[in-house]
XYZ file of C-alpha atoms in Angstrom:
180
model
C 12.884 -54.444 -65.359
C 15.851 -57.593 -66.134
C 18.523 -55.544 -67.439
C 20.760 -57.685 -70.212
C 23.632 -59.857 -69.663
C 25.229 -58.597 -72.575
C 27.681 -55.754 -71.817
C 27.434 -54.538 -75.389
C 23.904 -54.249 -74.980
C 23.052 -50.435 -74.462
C 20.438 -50.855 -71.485
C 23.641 -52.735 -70.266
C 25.917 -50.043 -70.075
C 26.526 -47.628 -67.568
C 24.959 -43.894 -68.519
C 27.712 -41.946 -69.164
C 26.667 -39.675 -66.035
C 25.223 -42.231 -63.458
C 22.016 -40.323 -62.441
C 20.615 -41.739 -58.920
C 17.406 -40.548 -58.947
C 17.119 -42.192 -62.118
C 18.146 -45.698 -60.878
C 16.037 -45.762 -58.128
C 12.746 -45.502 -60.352
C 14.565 -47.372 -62.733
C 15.009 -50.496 -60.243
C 11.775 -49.489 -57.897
C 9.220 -49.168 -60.851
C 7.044 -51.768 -59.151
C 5.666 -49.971 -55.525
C 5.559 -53.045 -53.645
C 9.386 -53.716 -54.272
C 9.937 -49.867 -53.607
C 8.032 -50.169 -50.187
C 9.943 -53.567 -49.128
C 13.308 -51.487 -49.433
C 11.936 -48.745 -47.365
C 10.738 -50.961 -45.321
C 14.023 -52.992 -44.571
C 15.688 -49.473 -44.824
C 13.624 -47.958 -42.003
C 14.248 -51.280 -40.316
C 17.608 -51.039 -40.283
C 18.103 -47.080 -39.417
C 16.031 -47.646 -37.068
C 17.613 -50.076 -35.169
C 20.923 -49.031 -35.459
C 19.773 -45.330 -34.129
C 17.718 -47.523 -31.343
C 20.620 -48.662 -30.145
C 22.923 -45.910 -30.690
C 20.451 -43.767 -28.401
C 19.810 -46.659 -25.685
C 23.525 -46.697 -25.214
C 24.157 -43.368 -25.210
C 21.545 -43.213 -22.815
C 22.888 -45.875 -20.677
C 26.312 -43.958 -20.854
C 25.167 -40.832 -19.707
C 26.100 -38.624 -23.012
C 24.244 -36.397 -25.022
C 20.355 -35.201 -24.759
C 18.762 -38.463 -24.741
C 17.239 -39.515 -21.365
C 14.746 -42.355 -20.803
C 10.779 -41.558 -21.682
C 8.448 -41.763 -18.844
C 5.015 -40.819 -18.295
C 3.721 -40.096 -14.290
C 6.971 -41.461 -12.702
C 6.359 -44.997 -14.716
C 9.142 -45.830 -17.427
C 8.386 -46.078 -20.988
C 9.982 -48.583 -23.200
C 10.576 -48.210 -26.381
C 8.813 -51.087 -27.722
C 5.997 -48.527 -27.177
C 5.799 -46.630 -29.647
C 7.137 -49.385 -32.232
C 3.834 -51.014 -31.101
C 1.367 -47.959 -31.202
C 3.147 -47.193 -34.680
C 2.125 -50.834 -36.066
C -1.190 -50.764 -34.555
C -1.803 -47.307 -36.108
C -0.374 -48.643 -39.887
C -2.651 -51.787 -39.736
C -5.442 -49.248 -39.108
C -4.788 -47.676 -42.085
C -3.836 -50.030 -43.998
C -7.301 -52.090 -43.296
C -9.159 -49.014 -44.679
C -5.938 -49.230 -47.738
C -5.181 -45.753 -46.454
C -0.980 -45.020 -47.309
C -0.598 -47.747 -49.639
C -0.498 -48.369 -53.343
C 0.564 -47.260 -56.473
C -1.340 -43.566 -57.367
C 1.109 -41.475 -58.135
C -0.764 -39.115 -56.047
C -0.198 -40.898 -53.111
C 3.173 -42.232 -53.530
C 5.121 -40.090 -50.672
C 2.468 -41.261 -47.996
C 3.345 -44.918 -49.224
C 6.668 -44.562 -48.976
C 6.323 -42.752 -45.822
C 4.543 -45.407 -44.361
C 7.094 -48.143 -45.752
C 9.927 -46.085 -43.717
C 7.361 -46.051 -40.770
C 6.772 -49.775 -41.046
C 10.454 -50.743 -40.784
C 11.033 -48.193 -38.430
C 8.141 -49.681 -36.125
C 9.091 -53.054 -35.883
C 12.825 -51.904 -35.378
C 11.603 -50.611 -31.845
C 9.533 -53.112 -30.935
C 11.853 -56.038 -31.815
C 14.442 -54.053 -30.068
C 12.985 -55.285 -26.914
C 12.284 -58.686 -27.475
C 13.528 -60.020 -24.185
C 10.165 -57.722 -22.731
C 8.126 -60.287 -24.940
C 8.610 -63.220 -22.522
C 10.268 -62.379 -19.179
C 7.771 -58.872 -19.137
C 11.039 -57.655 -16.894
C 13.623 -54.713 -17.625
C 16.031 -57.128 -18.499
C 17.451 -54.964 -21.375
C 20.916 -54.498 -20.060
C 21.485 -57.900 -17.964
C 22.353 -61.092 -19.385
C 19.254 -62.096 -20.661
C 18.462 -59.062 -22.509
C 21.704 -59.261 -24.175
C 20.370 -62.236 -25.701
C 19.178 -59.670 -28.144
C 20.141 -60.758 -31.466
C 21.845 -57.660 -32.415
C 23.941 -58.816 -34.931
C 21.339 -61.276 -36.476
C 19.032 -58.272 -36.540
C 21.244 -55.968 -38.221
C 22.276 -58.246 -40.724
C 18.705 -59.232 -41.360
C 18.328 -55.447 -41.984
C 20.929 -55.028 -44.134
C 20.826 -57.811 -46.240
C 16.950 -57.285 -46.645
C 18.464 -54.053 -48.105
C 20.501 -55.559 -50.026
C 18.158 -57.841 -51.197
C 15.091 -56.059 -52.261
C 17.702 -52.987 -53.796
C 20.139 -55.533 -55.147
C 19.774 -54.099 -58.783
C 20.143 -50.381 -57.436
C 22.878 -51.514 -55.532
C 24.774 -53.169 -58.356
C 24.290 -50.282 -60.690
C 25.130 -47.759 -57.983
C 28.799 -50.422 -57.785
C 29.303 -50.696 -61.697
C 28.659 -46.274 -61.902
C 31.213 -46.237 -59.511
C 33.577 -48.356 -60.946
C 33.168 -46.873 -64.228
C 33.858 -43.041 -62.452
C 37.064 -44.500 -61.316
C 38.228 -46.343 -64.126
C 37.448 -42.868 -65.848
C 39.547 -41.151 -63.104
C 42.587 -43.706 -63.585
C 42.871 -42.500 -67.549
């Protein structure tokens, strides 16, 4: 839905008491922009906690230790790919896809999954070409972190850009109403 230009148009205007949940099915009527922002959103909390957890890892803190089955080390690119395997699966049989209301949480659940999947097997790129551990070492750190992230983000941005400007102009508005 195009909202008007016009200010003074009343689908324009801020409600007076900005309702989120309203917004979002508001701006995410159509499923297949709804499941491109999950996507991009699992993408990108997924790759930020990716490499919160392999650095925290790396460091030595908290309860995170590497994966590893019979003494052989398990990236994390694994399950990213197992996870896309299993979603092309279903989505070749149009299982956790669509529009019925009925099935709309295992759509979006599978959107998040999606985004989250390709977050961890991106995350290893470098694996792609060299096949070595070269994660932490020079080459590995050719990782486009920052290009990845902002990638994420701004596909975010992108696909929730109405959301995201309402969400700005209801928050404006609560402040403006503050300032009186």
């Amino acid at each position: 839905m195009v909202k008007p230009r016009d200010p003074e148009h009343p689908e324009a205007r801020v409600p007076e008491r900005f309702a989120l949940r309203d917004a979002y099915r508001r701006h995410f009527s159509d499923h297949r922009r709804e499941r491109a922002f999950l996507h991009a959103v699992g993408f990108s909390v997924g790759f930020a906690g990716c490499r919160m957890v392999t650095h925290a890892i790396r460091a030595g803190r908290g309860p995170f230790r590497n994966m590893s089955a019979g003494g052989r080390h398990l990236h994390h690119s694994t399950p990213g790919i197992i996870g896309q395997i299993t979603l092309g699966y279903l989505w070749t049989w149009q299982v956790a896809m669509g529009a019925d209301p009925k099935h709309r949480a295992t759509s979006r659940t599978a959107a998040l999954t999606a985004g989250l999947a390709t977050a961890l097997t991106l995350d290893e790129f470098a694996l792609w070409f060299d096949l070595a551990d070269d994660y932490w070492d020079q080459a590995g750190r050719k990782s486009i972190d920052v290009v990845i992230v902002f990638w994420g983000l701004s596909a975010v941005l992108l696909t929730g850009r109405g959301l995201t400007k309402e969400l700005g102009d209801a928050l404006r508005d609560l402040e403006g109403r503050r300032a009186q």
